[in-house]
Short mmCIF file of C-alpha atoms and ligand atoms in Angstrom, two decimals:
data_model
loop_
_atom_site.label_atom_id
_atom_site.label_comp_id
_atom_site.label_asym_id
_atom_site.label_seq_id
_atom_site.Cartn_x
_atom_site.Cartn_y
_atom_site.Cartn_z
CA MET A 1 -72.08 31.27 -19.18
CA ALA A 2 -69.80 32.66 -21.70
CA PRO A 3 -66.59 30.52 -22.39
CA SER A 4 -63.79 31.59 -20.20
CA ARG A 5 -60.69 33.33 -21.49
CA SER A 6 -58.66 30.13 -21.10
CA GLN A 7 -61.24 28.13 -23.09
CA ALA A 8 -61.12 30.66 -25.96
CA THR A 9 -57.38 30.57 -25.91
CA LEU A 10 -57.34 26.88 -26.17
CA PHE A 11 -59.87 26.98 -29.14
CA SER A 12 -57.87 29.39 -31.16
CA LEU A 13 -54.71 27.42 -30.43
CA LEU A 14 -56.38 24.23 -31.60
CA ALA A 15 -57.84 25.86 -34.58
CA ALA A 16 -54.47 27.40 -35.51
CA THR A 17 -52.74 24.09 -35.31
CA ALA A 18 -55.25 22.41 -37.70
CA LEU A 19 -54.83 25.18 -40.15
CA LEU A 20 -51.13 25.38 -40.39
CA PRO A 21 -49.83 24.67 -43.92
CA SER A 22 -48.25 21.37 -44.64
CA PRO A 23 -44.64 21.27 -43.42
CA ALA A 24 -41.88 22.39 -45.50
CA TRP A 25 -40.54 19.02 -46.12
CA ALA A 26 -43.60 17.67 -47.84
CA PHE A 27 -45.83 19.52 -50.24
CA ASP A 28 -49.06 18.27 -51.85
CA CYS A 29 -48.97 18.55 -55.65
CA LYS A 30 -52.84 18.73 -55.50
CA GLU A 31 -52.88 21.65 -53.13
CA ILE A 32 -50.20 24.00 -54.18
CA GLN A 33 -50.72 27.54 -52.74
CA ALA A 34 -48.94 30.55 -54.06
CA ASP A 35 -50.07 33.88 -52.85
CA ARG A 36 -53.52 32.62 -51.97
CA VAL A 37 -54.02 30.98 -55.44
CA ARG A 38 -54.37 27.15 -55.44
CA PHE A 39 -53.08 24.94 -58.20
CA ASP A 40 -53.65 21.19 -58.61
CA LEU A 41 -50.55 19.78 -60.43
CA SER A 42 -51.45 16.17 -59.69
CA LYS A 43 -51.69 15.33 -63.28
CA LEU A 44 -48.09 16.14 -63.79
CA GLY A 45 -47.15 13.78 -61.16
CA GLY A 46 -44.84 10.77 -61.84
CA PRO A 47 -41.31 10.68 -63.09
CA HIS A 48 -40.57 13.02 -65.95
CA MET A 49 -37.11 13.60 -67.84
CA VAL A 50 -35.36 16.38 -69.71
CA HIS A 51 -31.87 15.94 -71.22
CA TRP A 52 -28.98 18.42 -71.60
CA LYS A 53 -25.63 18.04 -73.30
CA GLU A 54 -22.59 20.13 -72.46
CA GLU A 55 -19.34 19.92 -74.29
CA ASP A 56 -15.84 20.97 -73.22
CA LEU A 57 -14.07 20.77 -76.59
CA VAL A 58 -10.88 22.11 -75.15
CA HIS A 59 -10.49 18.96 -72.96
CA ASP A 60 -12.49 16.66 -75.14
CA TRP A 61 -15.12 16.04 -72.55
CA GLN A 62 -18.83 15.72 -73.14
CA TYR A 63 -21.30 15.75 -70.47
CA LYS A 64 -24.79 14.29 -70.94
CA TYR A 65 -27.46 14.97 -68.36
CA ASN A 66 -30.57 13.27 -67.66
CA PHE A 67 -32.73 15.36 -65.18
CA THR A 68 -35.66 13.64 -63.64
CA LEU A 69 -38.33 15.12 -61.58
CA ASP A 70 -41.45 14.05 -59.89
CA VAL A 71 -43.68 16.86 -58.45
CA CYS A 72 -45.85 14.51 -56.56
CA ASP A 73 -43.57 12.03 -54.96
CA LYS A 74 -40.16 10.92 -54.28
CA LEU A 75 -38.30 9.30 -57.23
CA LYS A 76 -38.19 5.59 -57.03
CA TRP A 77 -35.05 3.60 -57.74
CA HIS A 78 -34.84 1.45 -60.90
CA LYS A 79 -34.67 -2.32 -60.47
CA GLY A 80 -31.10 -3.24 -59.33
CA GLY A 81 -30.22 0.26 -58.75
CA SER A 82 -27.41 1.47 -56.41
CA LEU A 83 -26.11 4.78 -55.18
CA ALA A 84 -23.67 4.55 -58.08
CA THR A 85 -26.34 5.22 -60.64
CA GLU A 86 -29.30 6.63 -58.61
CA CYS A 87 -29.81 9.69 -56.31
CA HIS A 88 -30.25 9.28 -52.59
CA HIS A 89 -33.69 8.13 -51.25
CA GLY A 90 -35.80 11.24 -50.79
CA ALA A 91 -34.88 12.95 -54.06
CA ARG A 92 -37.59 14.67 -56.09
CA VAL A 93 -35.38 16.14 -58.70
CA CYS A 94 -32.27 14.02 -59.68
CA GLY A 95 -29.55 14.63 -62.28
CA ILE A 96 -27.74 11.64 -63.81
CA ARG A 97 -24.50 12.91 -65.55
CA GLU A 98 -22.56 10.89 -67.99
CA ASP A 99 -19.09 12.03 -68.47
CA ILE A 100 -17.76 11.07 -71.80
CA ASN A 101 -14.03 11.22 -72.60
CA LEU A 102 -14.00 12.02 -76.25
CA ALA A 103 -10.36 11.50 -76.47
CA VAL A 104 -10.03 8.16 -74.87
CA ASP A 105 -12.30 5.71 -76.46
CA ARG A 106 -15.45 7.51 -75.40
CA ASN A 107 -15.01 5.94 -72.08
CA SER A 108 -17.71 7.10 -69.78
CA THR A 109 -18.59 7.34 -66.14
CA ILE A 110 -21.98 7.79 -64.46
CA THR A 111 -22.46 10.52 -61.72
CA PRO A 112 -25.94 10.97 -59.85
CA ILE A 113 -26.43 14.64 -58.51
CA ASP A 114 -29.14 15.17 -55.78
CA ILE A 115 -30.80 18.40 -56.76
CA ALA A 116 -33.79 18.68 -54.58
CA GLY A 117 -35.57 16.46 -52.03
CA THR A 118 -35.75 15.62 -48.36
CA PHE A 119 -32.74 13.56 -47.45
CA THR A 120 -32.78 11.92 -43.89
CA SER A 121 -29.22 10.67 -44.70
CA LEU A 122 -27.85 14.04 -44.61
CA SER A 123 -29.15 15.99 -41.56
CA GLY A 124 -30.94 19.24 -42.23
CA ARG A 125 -31.48 18.71 -45.92
CA VAL A 126 -35.12 19.32 -46.65
CA ILE A 127 -36.95 20.33 -49.70
CA ASP A 128 -38.33 23.64 -48.42
CA ALA A 129 -40.60 24.01 -51.23
CA LYS A 130 -41.70 27.57 -52.17
CA PHE A 131 -44.25 28.82 -54.59
CA GLU A 132 -44.91 32.19 -56.02
CA LEU A 133 -47.14 33.51 -58.69
CA LEU A 134 -45.17 34.47 -61.83
CA ARG A 135 -47.26 37.73 -61.99
CA ASN A 136 -46.26 38.62 -58.45
CA SER A 137 -42.46 38.21 -59.31
CA LYS A 138 -40.13 41.08 -59.11
CA SER A 139 -38.40 39.97 -62.38
CA ASN A 140 -39.46 41.92 -65.41
CA SER A 141 -39.25 39.01 -67.58
CA ASP A 142 -42.15 37.58 -65.88
CA GLY A 143 -44.37 40.48 -66.94
CA GLY A 144 -47.78 39.26 -68.03
CA ARG A 145 -47.16 35.56 -67.60
CA GLU A 146 -49.57 33.54 -65.79
CA GLY A 147 -48.42 30.60 -63.60
CA VAL A 148 -46.51 29.47 -60.62
CA ARG A 149 -42.79 29.15 -59.85
CA ALA A 150 -41.77 26.26 -57.59
CA ILE A 151 -38.53 26.49 -55.82
CA LEU A 152 -37.25 23.23 -54.47
CA ASN A 153 -34.14 22.82 -52.24
CA GLY A 154 -32.27 20.21 -50.46
CA GLY A 155 -29.70 18.82 -52.81
CA LYS A 156 -25.91 18.77 -52.30
CA PHE A 157 -23.21 17.76 -54.80
CA PRO A 158 -21.00 16.04 -53.77
CA PHE A 159 -23.65 14.54 -51.34
CA LYS A 160 -21.78 15.50 -48.12
CA LYS A 161 -21.83 18.49 -45.83
CA ASP A 162 -19.25 20.69 -47.81
CA GLY A 163 -20.81 19.81 -51.23
CA MET A 164 -22.28 22.51 -53.37
CA ASP A 165 -26.03 23.42 -52.64
CA GLN A 166 -28.41 22.43 -55.42
CA ARG A 167 -32.02 23.53 -56.14
CA ALA A 168 -34.54 23.28 -58.86
CA ILE A 169 -36.60 26.31 -60.12
CA ILE A 170 -39.56 25.19 -62.02
CA GLU A 171 -41.79 27.48 -63.75
CA PHE A 172 -45.24 26.16 -64.49
CA VAL A 173 -46.52 28.51 -67.19
CA CYS A 174 -50.24 28.69 -68.14
CA ASP A 175 -50.87 27.51 -71.54
CA LYS A 176 -54.52 26.57 -72.21
CA ASP A 177 -53.76 24.32 -75.00
CA ARG A 178 -51.46 21.99 -73.25
CA THR A 179 -51.98 19.34 -70.64
CA GLY A 180 -48.19 19.47 -69.96
CA LEU A 181 -47.58 15.98 -71.23
CA GLU A 182 -46.89 16.81 -74.91
CA GLY A 183 -43.59 15.43 -75.84
CA ASP A 184 -43.25 13.85 -72.53
CA GLU A 185 -40.65 11.35 -71.92
CA LYS A 186 -41.52 8.99 -69.19
CA GLU A 187 -38.67 7.36 -67.64
CA GLY A 188 -37.57 4.48 -69.72
CA GLY A 189 -37.23 6.48 -72.66
CA ASP A 190 -40.59 6.01 -74.51
CA LEU A 191 -42.03 9.24 -76.10
CA GLU A 192 -45.58 9.44 -74.98
CA ASP A 193 -46.80 11.74 -77.76
CA GLY A 194 -45.60 11.66 -81.33
CA ASP A 195 -43.48 14.61 -81.67
CA LYS A 196 -41.09 13.64 -84.48
CA ASP A 197 -39.40 16.56 -86.42
CA ASP A 198 -39.96 14.96 -89.82
CA ASP A 199 -43.82 15.10 -89.89
CA GLY A 200 -44.78 16.42 -93.30
CA ASP A 201 -47.77 18.49 -92.20
CA ASP A 202 -46.97 22.02 -93.41
CA ASP A 203 -49.46 23.78 -90.99
CA LYS A 204 -48.02 22.12 -88.24
CA LYS A 205 -44.59 23.03 -89.33
CA GLU A 206 -45.43 26.68 -89.56
CA GLU A 207 -47.08 26.74 -86.23
CA LYS A 208 -43.87 24.88 -84.82
CA LEU A 209 -41.70 27.72 -86.37
CA ARG A 210 -43.85 30.44 -84.81
CA LYS A 211 -43.80 28.80 -81.40
CA ARG A 212 -40.05 28.60 -81.75
CA GLU A 213 -39.77 32.17 -82.39
CA GLU A 214 -41.89 32.74 -79.36
CA SER A 215 -39.99 30.53 -77.23
CA GLY A 216 -36.73 31.98 -78.57
CA LYS A 217 -37.36 34.94 -76.27
CA GLY A 218 -36.64 32.91 -73.22
CA LYS A 219 -33.52 30.98 -72.48
CA CYS A 220 -35.00 27.57 -72.59
CA GLU A 221 -34.26 24.72 -74.70
CA ASP A 222 -35.52 25.06 -78.33
CA SER A 223 -38.32 22.29 -78.10
CA ASP A 224 -42.01 21.92 -78.43
CA ASN A 225 -42.09 19.70 -75.48
CA SER A 226 -44.11 21.03 -72.74
CA LEU A 227 -41.44 20.48 -70.26
CA ARG A 228 -38.29 22.21 -71.14
CA PHE A 229 -34.73 22.34 -69.82
CA CYS A 230 -33.72 26.09 -69.24
CA GLY A 231 -30.40 25.87 -67.54
CA TYR A 232 -28.22 24.21 -64.93
CA GLN A 233 -25.86 26.80 -63.61
CA GLN A 234 -24.23 28.30 -60.44
CA GLU A 235 -26.18 31.27 -59.32
CA GLU A 236 -26.13 33.64 -56.41
CA ASP A 237 -28.69 33.01 -53.68
CA GLY A 238 -28.86 36.56 -52.57
CA LYS A 239 -26.75 35.85 -49.55
CA ASP A 240 -23.32 35.57 -51.13
CA LYS A 241 -23.73 31.88 -51.51
CA LYS A 242 -23.47 29.95 -54.62
CA ILE A 243 -26.13 27.66 -55.54
CA GLN A 244 -26.15 25.36 -58.43
CA THR A 245 -29.56 25.86 -60.02
CA LEU A 246 -31.61 23.69 -62.41
CA ARG A 247 -34.07 25.70 -64.17
CA LEU A 248 -37.04 24.13 -66.06
CA GLU A 249 -40.17 25.48 -67.68
CA TRP A 250 -43.48 23.53 -67.78
CA ARG A 251 -46.20 24.72 -69.90
CA THR A 252 -49.60 23.29 -68.96
CA LYS A 253 -53.21 24.44 -68.50
CA TYR A 254 -52.95 23.15 -64.91
CA ALA A 255 -50.86 26.48 -64.11
CA CYS A 256 -53.80 28.68 -65.32
CA GLU A 257 -55.31 30.33 -62.39
CA ASP A 258 -58.95 29.54 -63.64
CA ALA A 259 -58.05 25.94 -64.38
CA PRO A 260 -61.07 23.72 -63.76
CA PRO A 261 -60.76 21.37 -60.75
CA VAL A 262 -58.92 18.17 -61.83
CA ASP A 263 -61.55 15.98 -60.03
CA GLY A 264 -64.92 17.40 -59.03
CA GLY A 265 -64.37 16.07 -55.51
CA SER A 266 -61.33 18.12 -54.68
CA HIS A 267 -63.07 20.93 -53.17
CA TRP A 268 -65.03 18.60 -50.61
CA GLY A 269 -61.30 18.45 -48.92
CA PHE A 270 -61.92 21.79 -47.67
CA PHE A 271 -65.37 21.02 -46.12
CA GLY A 272 -64.12 17.73 -44.89
CA TRP A 273 -61.52 19.58 -43.04
CA PHE A 274 -63.94 22.18 -41.81
CA PHE A 275 -66.08 19.71 -40.22
CA ILE A 276 -63.35 17.71 -38.65
CA ILE A 277 -61.97 20.93 -37.04
CA LEU A 278 -65.33 22.04 -36.09
CA PHE A 279 -65.96 18.70 -34.49
CA LEU A 280 -62.60 18.84 -32.66
CA VAL A 281 -63.31 22.28 -31.23
CA ILE A 282 -66.72 21.37 -29.97
CA ALA A 283 -65.32 18.14 -28.48
CA THR A 284 -62.53 20.15 -26.87
CA TYR A 285 -64.83 22.73 -25.61
CA LEU A 286 -67.15 20.10 -23.94
CA ILE A 287 -64.23 18.25 -22.52
CA PHE A 288 -62.46 21.05 -21.17
CA GLY A 289 -65.44 22.88 -20.01
CA SER A 290 -66.56 19.60 -17.99
CA TRP A 291 -63.29 19.37 -16.62
CA LEU A 292 -63.26 23.18 -15.40
CA ASN A 293 -66.94 22.69 -14.11
CA TYR A 294 -65.90 19.59 -12.13
CA ASN A 295 -62.67 21.11 -10.75
CA ARG A 296 -63.98 24.52 -9.96
CA TYR A 297 -67.61 23.97 -9.13
CA GLY A 298 -67.77 20.25 -8.13
CA ALA A 299 -70.38 19.75 -10.78
CA ARG A 300 -71.75 16.30 -11.48
CA GLY A 301 -74.03 14.87 -14.01
CA TRP A 302 -75.57 17.25 -16.47
CA ASP A 303 -74.07 20.15 -14.73
CA LEU A 304 -70.74 19.11 -15.84
CA LEU A 305 -71.39 20.22 -19.39
CA PRO A 306 -70.88 23.89 -20.20
CA HIS A 307 -74.35 25.16 -21.06
CA GLY A 308 -75.50 21.80 -19.76
CA ASP A 309 -79.18 23.13 -19.54
CA THR A 310 -79.12 24.24 -23.19
CA ILE A 311 -77.71 20.99 -24.34
CA ARG A 312 -80.32 19.10 -22.36
CA ASP A 313 -83.00 21.07 -23.92
CA ILE A 314 -81.88 20.68 -27.48
CA PRO A 315 -84.16 17.50 -28.15
CA TYR A 316 -86.96 19.57 -27.04
CA ILE A 317 -86.08 22.61 -28.99
CA ALA A 318 -85.61 20.54 -32.03
CA LYS A 319 -89.04 18.70 -31.61
CA ASP A 320 -90.65 22.13 -31.08
CA PHE A 321 -89.14 23.57 -34.24
CA ALA A 322 -90.02 20.65 -36.12
CA ARG A 323 -93.57 20.83 -34.95
CA LYS A 324 -93.75 24.51 -35.93
CA VAL A 325 -92.45 23.79 -39.35
CA ALA A 326 -94.72 21.06 -39.80
CA GLY A 327 -97.70 23.02 -38.47
CA THR A 328 -96.84 25.94 -40.95
CA VAL A 329 -96.94 23.53 -43.89
CA GLN A 330 -100.01 21.63 -42.96
CA GLY A 331 -101.94 24.67 -41.54
CA GLY A 332 -101.64 26.31 -45.01
CA GLY A 333 -102.43 29.64 -43.51
CA SER A 334 -106.00 28.69 -42.94
CA ARG A 335 -105.81 29.18 -39.22
CA GLY A 336 -102.65 31.30 -39.55
CA GLY A 337 -101.16 29.79 -36.35
CA TYR A 338 -100.05 26.51 -34.83
CA ALA A 339 -101.74 24.08 -32.61
CA ALA A 340 -101.06 24.77 -28.85
CA VAL A 341 -98.22 22.51 -27.62
C1 NAG B 1 -11.93 2.72 -69.93
O1 NAG B 1 -12.98 1.98 -69.19
C2 NAG B 1 -12.55 0.61 -68.94
C3 NAG B 1 -13.64 0.03 -68.21
O2 NAG B 1 -14.44 0.85 -67.48
C4 NAG B 1 -11.17 0.87 -68.14
O3 NAG B 1 -10.86 -0.51 -67.80
C5 NAG B 1 -10.24 1.59 -68.76
O4 NAG B 1 -9.10 1.59 -68.08
C6 NAG B 1 -10.93 2.90 -69.29
N1 NAG B 1 -9.79 3.58 -70.06
C7 NAG B 1 -9.32 4.86 -69.66
C8 NAG B 1 -8.29 5.24 -70.70
O5 NAG B 1 -9.73 5.48 -68.73
C1 NAG B 2 -30.65 9.13 -70.25
O1 NAG B 2 -31.82 8.86 -70.73
C2 NAG B 2 -31.64 8.26 -72.09
C3 NAG B 2 -33.07 8.22 -72.72
O2 NAG B 2 -33.93 7.89 -71.68
C4 NAG B 2 -31.03 7.01 -71.95
O3 NAG B 2 -30.98 6.17 -73.08
C5 NAG B 2 -29.66 6.94 -71.26
O4 NAG B 2 -29.17 5.86 -70.95
C6 NAG B 2 -29.83 7.83 -70.05
N1 NAG B 2 -28.45 8.15 -69.51
C7 NAG B 2 -28.28 7.88 -68.28
C8 NAG B 2 -26.95 8.22 -67.90
O5 NAG B 2 -28.96 7.46 -67.30
#
């Protein structure tokens, strides 16, 4: 008996549900998919920070920004934090702005800016993460670059309905010589990797200069750090809407398309899912089929199962097969056959 049409429909539905990509509000930094290429950015997880300083000399104001992002998780609050100095819960990219009044005693105020994340406290604000390969991008400046661009949404500033939309665009650029943590500043302000400008090594200096010239082509901050600030400006989103956009560049080997798997076991994830889905499909088939047989044909016992007789015979078929294999091995071809069953 071939599976009926309704059974087939049910399978495909089930399979499709299981294969759906993770929902837009949560992406897994281990399994980032861009145009069918996978990236594992889990080694870049945890909070990382870049700085930017903007000056308004006409009005004697200085704005200092600390941008923190975590590609793998929500940002956590510091001990004793409050909304006066922290982004809302659910932020993955957060800007902390310090406004310094140069004219009046360098008085300063702190303003958190929610740039990207999924915020339950502001309805409908989800990170809606999108990923695209740099080489597939329409922009000419991406020509020949390897890597993946992440577009993370959800932020508002001020954090209310009519605040300005915020987003972060992070370009993970393939650089085989970098882990991505060079010059990294973990939250708390410690430089993880010695990257002082006054090291006397001439070779290193030359290399640094060369790298700076290369990097001068882009618009990113002039720095040897793997993670660099490239801008925080209002941009058009293509629909006549303004959106304040934080642009970052992250040079790392994990953005290379042939990057070795971060941990050898990561590909079992796929097989694991495959078997789970297979199991579910078979289970559904049996249950639904039995139900059909029960209802339609009043079947009982073994007859309930679709292909009941075949399933019942499986142990015998297996035994028979094993015996054949064993016979072939043992017989060594001397008699060229197998014993009569
Ligand atoms: C500077 O800051 C202090 C404390 O935050 C405040 O009392 C004072 O009024 C401020 N001065 C100006 C000129 O804003
Ligand atoms: C920004 O980061 C620096 C270095 O980590 C820190 O000293 C400073 O207090 C931070 N500023 C704000 C406003 O959080």
